GROMACS .gro file of C-alpha atoms in nm:
model
  297
    1MET     CA    1  -2.524   1.031   2.917
    2LEU     CA    2  -2.341   1.183   2.617
    3LYS     CA    3  -2.004   1.192   2.802
    4GLU     CA    4  -2.050   0.834   2.925
    5ASN     CA    5  -2.130   0.705   2.576
    6PHE     CA    6  -1.842   0.900   2.418
    7ASN     CA    7  -1.583   0.753   2.653
    8ASP     CA    8  -1.724   0.401   2.617
    9LEU     CA    9  -1.731   0.426   2.236
   10ILE     CA   10  -1.364   0.516   2.237
   11SER     CA   11  -1.296   0.215   2.462
   12PHE     CA   12  -1.497  -0.005   2.224
   13LEU     CA   13  -1.299   0.112   1.920
   14VAL     CA   14  -0.970   0.033   2.092
   15VAL     CA   15  -1.085  -0.319   2.193
   16ALA     CA   16  -1.218  -0.382   1.840
   17ARG     CA   17  -0.888  -0.265   1.689
   18GLU     CA   18  -0.665  -0.459   1.927
   19ARG     CA   19  -0.887  -0.774   1.938
   20SER     CA   20  -0.782  -0.801   2.304
   21PHE     CA   21  -0.905  -0.657   2.636
   22THR     CA   22  -0.553  -0.692   2.775
   23LYS     CA   23  -0.387  -0.487   2.504
   24ALA     CA   24  -0.673  -0.235   2.495
   25ALA     CA   25  -0.664  -0.181   2.869
   26ALA     CA   26  -0.286  -0.120   2.850
   27LYS     CA   27  -0.335   0.135   2.574
   28LEU     CA   28  -0.618   0.312   2.755
   29GLY     CA   29  -0.444   0.305   3.090
   30VAL     CA   30  -0.728   0.131   3.273
   31SER     CA   31  -0.781  -0.208   3.434
   32GLN     CA   32  -0.924  -0.496   3.233
   33SER     CA   33  -1.216  -0.522   3.472
   34ALA     CA   34  -1.301  -0.156   3.436
   35LEU     CA   35  -1.278  -0.184   3.057
   36SER     CA   36  -1.498  -0.492   3.050
   37HIS     CA   37  -1.753  -0.315   3.274
   38ALA     CA   38  -1.757  -0.011   3.036
   39ILE     CA   39  -1.819  -0.227   2.731
   40ARG     CA   40  -2.100  -0.424   2.903
   41GLY     CA   41  -2.261  -0.093   3.004
   42LEU     CA   42  -2.243   0.037   2.647
   43GLU     CA   43  -2.397  -0.288   2.513
   44GLU     CA   44  -2.679  -0.268   2.771
   45ARG     CA   45  -2.758   0.098   2.690
   46LEU     CA   46  -2.765   0.027   2.313
   47GLU     CA   47  -2.938  -0.312   2.367
   48LEU     CA   48  -2.690  -0.458   2.112
   49ARG     CA   49  -2.413  -0.711   2.135
   50LEU     CA   50  -2.103  -0.544   1.996
   51LEU     CA   51  -1.831  -0.797   2.073
   52THR     CA   52  -1.800  -1.174   2.054
   53ARG     CA   53  -1.581  -1.294   2.343
   54THR     CA   54  -1.409  -1.631   2.380
   55THR     CA   55  -1.134  -1.743   2.617
   56ARG     CA   56  -0.875  -1.667   2.351
   57SER     CA   57  -1.007  -1.385   2.137
   58VAL     CA   58  -1.231  -1.088   2.105
   59ALA     CA   59  -1.392  -0.979   1.777
   60PRO     CA   60  -1.667  -0.736   1.673
   61THR     CA   61  -2.009  -0.881   1.589
   62ASP     CA   62  -2.162  -0.780   1.254
   63VAL     CA   63  -2.333  -0.487   1.432
   64GLY     CA   64  -2.008  -0.406   1.610
   65GLU     CA   65  -1.818  -0.399   1.278
   66LYS     CA   66  -2.073  -0.159   1.136
   67LEU     CA   67  -2.027   0.065   1.437
   68VAL     CA   68  -1.649   0.053   1.396
   69ASN     CA   69  -1.672   0.149   1.027
   70SER     CA   70  -1.905   0.437   1.114
   71LEU     CA   71  -1.720   0.576   1.413
   72ALA     CA   72  -1.350   0.526   1.328
   73PRO     CA   73  -1.338   0.789   1.048
   74ARG     CA   74  -1.527   1.042   1.265
   75PHE     CA   75  -1.297   1.001   1.562
   76ALA     CA   76  -0.997   1.015   1.324
   77ASP     CA   77  -1.128   1.347   1.191
   78LEU     CA   78  -1.163   1.480   1.544
   79GLU     CA   79  -0.809   1.373   1.626
   80ASN     CA   80  -0.680   1.547   1.314
   81GLU     CA   81  -0.861   1.864   1.401
   82LEU     CA   82  -0.712   1.862   1.750
   83LEU     CA   83  -0.372   1.785   1.607
   84ALA     CA   84  -0.408   2.071   1.361
   85LEU     CA   85  -0.472   2.308   1.657
   86SER     CA   86  -0.166   2.175   1.839
   87GLU     CA   87   0.039   2.237   1.525
   88MET     CA   88  -0.001   2.612   1.564
   89ARG     CA   89   0.344   2.607   1.718
   90GLU     CA   90   0.675   2.664   1.560
   91ARG     CA   91   0.758   2.309   1.442
   92PRO     CA   92   0.508   2.087   1.249
   93ALA     CA   93   0.436   1.760   1.427
   94GLY     CA   94   0.214   1.454   1.390
   95ASN     CA   95   0.174   1.103   1.260
   96ILE     CA   96   0.123   0.994   0.898
   97ARG     CA   97   0.029   0.640   0.790
   98ILE     CA   98   0.098   0.542   0.431
   99ASN     CA   99   0.020   0.225   0.236
  100ALA     CA  100   0.251   0.169  -0.058
  101ALA     CA  101   0.336  -0.100  -0.314
  102GLU     CA  102   0.685  -0.252  -0.296
  103HIS     CA  103   0.824  -0.083  -0.606
  104GLY     CA  104   0.653   0.252  -0.532
  105MET     CA  105   0.809   0.252  -0.185
  106GLN     CA  106   1.162   0.195  -0.317
  107SER     CA  107   1.153   0.407  -0.632
  108VAL     CA  108   0.966   0.724  -0.528
  109LEU     CA  109   0.862   0.723  -0.159
  110TRP     CA  110   1.182   0.627   0.023
  111PRO     CA  111   1.415   0.874  -0.164
  112VAL     CA  112   1.192   1.164  -0.056
  113LEU     CA  113   1.128   1.033   0.294
  114LYS     CA  114   1.495   1.031   0.379
  115THR     CA  115   1.516   1.409   0.336
  116PHE     CA  116   1.162   1.481   0.469
  117LEU     CA  117   1.228   1.302   0.801
  118ALA     CA  118   1.547   1.499   0.852
  119ASP     CA  119   1.372   1.828   0.775
  120TYR     CA  120   1.079   1.759   1.008
  121PRO     CA  121   1.202   1.558   1.311
  122ASP     CA  122   0.866   1.595   1.493
  123ILE     CA  123   0.668   1.425   1.214
  124ASN     CA  124   0.645   1.046   1.237
  125VAL     CA  125   0.575   0.840   0.927
  126GLU     CA  126   0.454   0.478   0.927
  127VAL     CA  127   0.472   0.295   0.592
  128SER     CA  128   0.293  -0.035   0.532
  129VAL     CA  129   0.446  -0.205   0.219
  130ASP     CA  130   0.169  -0.403   0.060
  131ASN     CA  131   0.123  -0.498  -0.306
  132ALA     CA  132  -0.250  -0.564  -0.261
  133LEU     CA  133  -0.496  -0.289  -0.349
  134THR     CA  134  -0.567  -0.213   0.015
  135ASP     CA  135  -0.870   0.005   0.107
  136ILE     CA  136  -0.689   0.293   0.272
  137VAL     CA  137  -1.008   0.424   0.438
  138SER     CA  138  -1.101   0.102   0.621
  139GLY     CA  139  -0.727   0.044   0.693
  140ARG     CA  140  -0.714   0.387   0.858
  141PHE     CA  141  -0.428   0.504   0.634
  142ASP     CA  142  -0.385   0.874   0.555
  143ALA     CA  143  -0.283   0.801   0.197
  144GLY     CA  144  -0.165   0.533  -0.046
  145VAL     CA  145   0.093   0.510  -0.319
  146ARG     CA  146  -0.013   0.331  -0.643
  147LEU     CA  147   0.012   0.355  -1.019
  148GLY     CA  148  -0.229   0.609  -1.163
  149GLU     CA  149  -0.442   0.347  -1.334
  150GLN     CA  150  -0.504   0.179  -0.999
  151VAL     CA  151  -0.635   0.483  -0.813
  152ALA     CA  152  -1.012   0.500  -0.758
  153LYS     CA  153  -1.194   0.790  -0.925
  154ASP     CA  154  -1.327   0.927  -0.596
  155MET     CA  155  -0.981   0.989  -0.458
  156ILE     CA  156  -0.758   1.292  -0.484
  157ALA     CA  157  -0.445   1.185  -0.672
  158VAL     CA  158  -0.116   1.371  -0.674
  159ARG     CA  159   0.150   1.263  -0.914
  160ILE     CA  160   0.475   1.184  -0.733
  161GLY     CA  161   0.692   1.010  -0.993
  162PRO     CA  162   0.784   1.017  -1.363
  163ASP     CA  163   0.666   0.781  -1.638
  164PHE     CA  164   0.842   0.449  -1.636
  165SER     CA  165   0.871   0.135  -1.845
  166MET     CA  166   0.865  -0.236  -1.778
  167ALA     CA  167   1.157  -0.446  -1.902
  168VAL     CA  168   1.177  -0.811  -2.009
  169VAL     CA  169   1.518  -0.939  -1.901
  170GLY     CA  170   1.721  -1.253  -1.894
  171SER     CA  171   2.077  -1.359  -1.823
  172PRO     CA  172   2.329  -1.374  -2.114
  173ASP     CA  173   2.369  -1.747  -2.046
  174PHE     CA  174   1.989  -1.805  -2.063
  175LEU     CA  175   1.960  -1.625  -2.395
  176ALA     CA  176   2.264  -1.803  -2.533
  177ARG     CA  177   2.105  -2.139  -2.457
  178HIS     CA  178   1.742  -2.061  -2.557
  179GLY     CA  179   1.762  -1.775  -2.807
  180THR     CA  180   1.595  -1.435  -2.804
  181PRO     CA  181   1.214  -1.378  -2.842
  182ALA     CA  182   1.135  -1.153  -3.139
  183THR     CA  183   0.772  -1.079  -3.046
  184PRO     CA  184   0.569  -1.105  -2.724
  185GLN     CA  185   0.394  -1.413  -2.857
  186ASP     CA  186   0.733  -1.587  -2.874
  187LEU     CA  187   0.748  -1.578  -2.493
  188GLN     CA  188   0.510  -1.877  -2.482
  189ARG     CA  189   0.806  -2.089  -2.607
  190PHE     CA  190   1.036  -1.960  -2.329
  191ARG     CA  191   1.069  -2.042  -1.962
  192CYS     CA  192   0.950  -1.731  -1.774
  193ILE     CA  193   0.927  -1.621  -1.411
  194ASN     CA  194   0.569  -1.556  -1.313
  195MET     CA  195   0.425  -1.303  -1.068
  196ARG     CA  196   0.140  -1.386  -0.836
  197LEU     CA  197  -0.111  -1.098  -0.808
  198PRO     CA  198  -0.176  -1.005  -0.446
  199THR     CA  199  -0.542  -0.902  -0.462
  200LEU     CA  200  -0.716  -1.194  -0.631
  201GLY     CA  201  -0.431  -1.445  -0.630
  202GLY     CA  202  -0.412  -1.482  -1.005
  203ILE     CA  203  -0.105  -1.486  -1.226
  204TYR     CA  204  -0.008  -1.157  -1.390
  205ALA     CA  205  -0.041  -1.157  -1.771
  206TRP     CA  206   0.254  -0.967  -1.921
  207GLU     CA  207   0.132  -0.643  -2.086
  208PHE     CA  208   0.286  -0.498  -2.398
  209GLU     CA  209   0.221  -0.204  -2.629
  210LYS     CA  210   0.370  -0.092  -2.959
  211GLU     CA  211   0.242   0.188  -3.186
  212GLY     CA  212  -0.103   0.171  -3.024
  213ARG     CA  213  -0.131  -0.208  -3.038
  214GLU     CA  214  -0.178  -0.369  -2.698
  215LEU     CA  215  -0.104  -0.733  -2.612
  216ARG     CA  216  -0.139  -0.945  -2.299
  217VAL     CA  217   0.063  -1.265  -2.290
  218ARG     CA  218   0.032  -1.542  -2.035
  219VAL     CA  219   0.369  -1.707  -1.982
  220ASP     CA  220   0.480  -2.035  -1.823
  221GLY     CA  221   0.772  -2.133  -1.609
  222GLN     CA  222   0.886  -2.332  -1.306
  223LEU     CA  223   0.888  -2.041  -1.065
  224THR     CA  224   0.622  -1.795  -0.944
  225PHE     CA  225   0.688  -1.517  -0.689
  226ASN     CA  226   0.495  -1.224  -0.541
  227SER     CA  227   0.822  -1.045  -0.466
  228LEU     CA  228   0.996  -0.820  -0.718
  229HIS     CA  229   1.349  -0.876  -0.596
  230GLN     CA  230   1.316  -1.253  -0.604
  231ARG     CA  231   1.219  -1.238  -0.967
  232ILE     CA  232   1.523  -1.027  -1.048
  233ASP     CA  233   1.758  -1.263  -0.856
  234VAL     CA  234   1.620  -1.571  -1.031
  235ALA     CA  235   1.657  -1.406  -1.375
  236LYS     CA  236   2.023  -1.334  -1.297
  237LEU     CA  237   2.068  -1.703  -1.217
  238GLY     CA  238   1.957  -1.793  -1.569
  239LEU     CA  239   1.635  -1.970  -1.466
  240GLY     CA  240   1.404  -1.774  -1.696
  241LEU     CA  241   1.292  -1.440  -1.836
  242ALA     CA  242   1.137  -1.186  -1.600
  243MET     CA  243   0.925  -0.878  -1.655
  244VAL     CA  244   1.017  -0.605  -1.400
  245PRO     CA  245   1.022  -0.222  -1.374
  246GLU     CA  246   1.314  -0.093  -1.580
  247ASP     CA  247   1.463   0.120  -1.301
  248THR     CA  248   1.505  -0.184  -1.077
  249VAL     CA  249   1.754  -0.353  -1.311
  250GLN     CA  250   1.959  -0.056  -1.443
  251GLU     CA  251   2.272  -0.172  -1.265
  252GLU     CA  252   2.239  -0.530  -1.389
  253LEU     CA  253   2.178  -0.412  -1.741
  254ALA     CA  254   2.484  -0.186  -1.724
  255ASN     CA  255   2.721  -0.448  -1.591
  256GLY     CA  256   2.595  -0.721  -1.822
  257GLN     CA  257   2.433  -0.950  -1.561
  258LEU     CA  258   2.104  -0.909  -1.744
  259VAL     CA  259   2.010  -0.841  -2.107
  260ARG     CA  260   1.692  -0.664  -2.215
  261VAL     CA  261   1.467  -0.808  -2.489
  262LEU     CA  262   1.151  -0.686  -2.658
  263GLN     CA  263   1.230  -0.323  -2.564
  264GLU     CA  264   1.029  -0.180  -2.852
  265TRP     CA  265   0.718  -0.346  -2.703
  266CYS     CA  266   0.761  -0.186  -2.358
  267GLU     CA  267   0.641   0.171  -2.398
  268PRO     CA  268   0.645   0.414  -2.104
  269PHE     CA  269   0.330   0.468  -1.896
  270PRO     CA  270   0.220   0.703  -1.615
  271GLY     CA  271   0.400   0.637  -1.289
  272TYR     CA  272   0.305   0.661  -0.920
  273TYR     CA  273   0.052   0.882  -0.745
  274LEU     CA  274  -0.016   0.961  -0.383
  275TYR     CA  275  -0.392   0.929  -0.327
  276TYR     CA  276  -0.625   1.010  -0.036
  277PRO     CA  277  -0.996   1.066   0.032
  278SER     CA  278  -1.127   1.401  -0.086
  279ARG     CA  279  -1.332   1.452   0.236
  280LYS     CA  280  -1.035   1.414   0.464
  281GLN     CA  281  -0.930   1.710   0.681
  282HIS     CA  282  -0.554   1.745   0.647
  283THR     CA  283  -0.301   1.832   0.914
  284THR     CA  284  -0.011   2.065   0.846
  285ALA     CA  285   0.222   1.765   0.865
  286PHE     CA  286   0.027   1.580   0.596
  287SER     CA  287   0.014   1.885   0.367
  288LEU     CA  288   0.393   1.924   0.397
  289PHE     CA  289   0.430   1.552   0.316
  290VAL     CA  290   0.221   1.586   0.002
  291GLU     CA  291   0.416   1.887  -0.121
  292ALA     CA  292   0.752   1.710  -0.055
  293LEU     CA  293   0.639   1.415  -0.270
  294ARG     CA  294   0.475   1.620  -0.554
  295PHE     CA  295   0.642   1.541  -0.889
  296ARG     CA  296   0.780   1.853  -1.057
  297GLY     CA  297   0.966   1.696  -1.350
   0.00000   0.00000   0.00000
């Protein structure tokens, strides 16, 4: 009975993840009819309906979703334990899934990954670039990359980057036509390029600090983006002021394509952290990955 349930629970998790009997059967290496029979048998033994089936889709019921949330981390831990045993060979191997914000990926994760992947050819890394505050546990990620202030208190956080500053920038032509803001409040008289927040869909209020005084300013303009690089490109075209991480516009500031304003109001703040659940059992591959990213500046 235990063995039968164990195998069928694995099949159920794959179907729930793939939302398709066809894809799940291909991954499991069984026929669709055998897979369907296994799921029906599991539902009959539990006396619960775990999946809602239509002609076009398959999705977990409320009870099925609870079972997925309960079982997935446990099976992941078992897989990690087995992988850790297999890693008692000469070369570390395994898979690592990371969720990272767009700027964190470009500024701190990718520069390290390029060397890490070359040093450990048997370690595979999957990176999901996502500016939303994704739940890495329910998303089955091994870790996430976010600013320190965004990391939940129940996570282990490892600093992987230096402090950095935001920069308010505009093209020389724009500033020649509209003038230069002297204070953050002046921005309300200027055309600015807004950023749409990914999590709740609101508009980001520009944040400033000077000598302990903090300000949040809501700005207006014709354009709103959720992409960092689009905001930079539009600022270079002279269509408004943008607030972006300083390191992303160093070249444009150096060659004169952009000019920085309100610099004294943009003080440095703690940079990026790699974070992961404290209860997670770590593979050798993951431990090597953490140490490669650890900030030592």
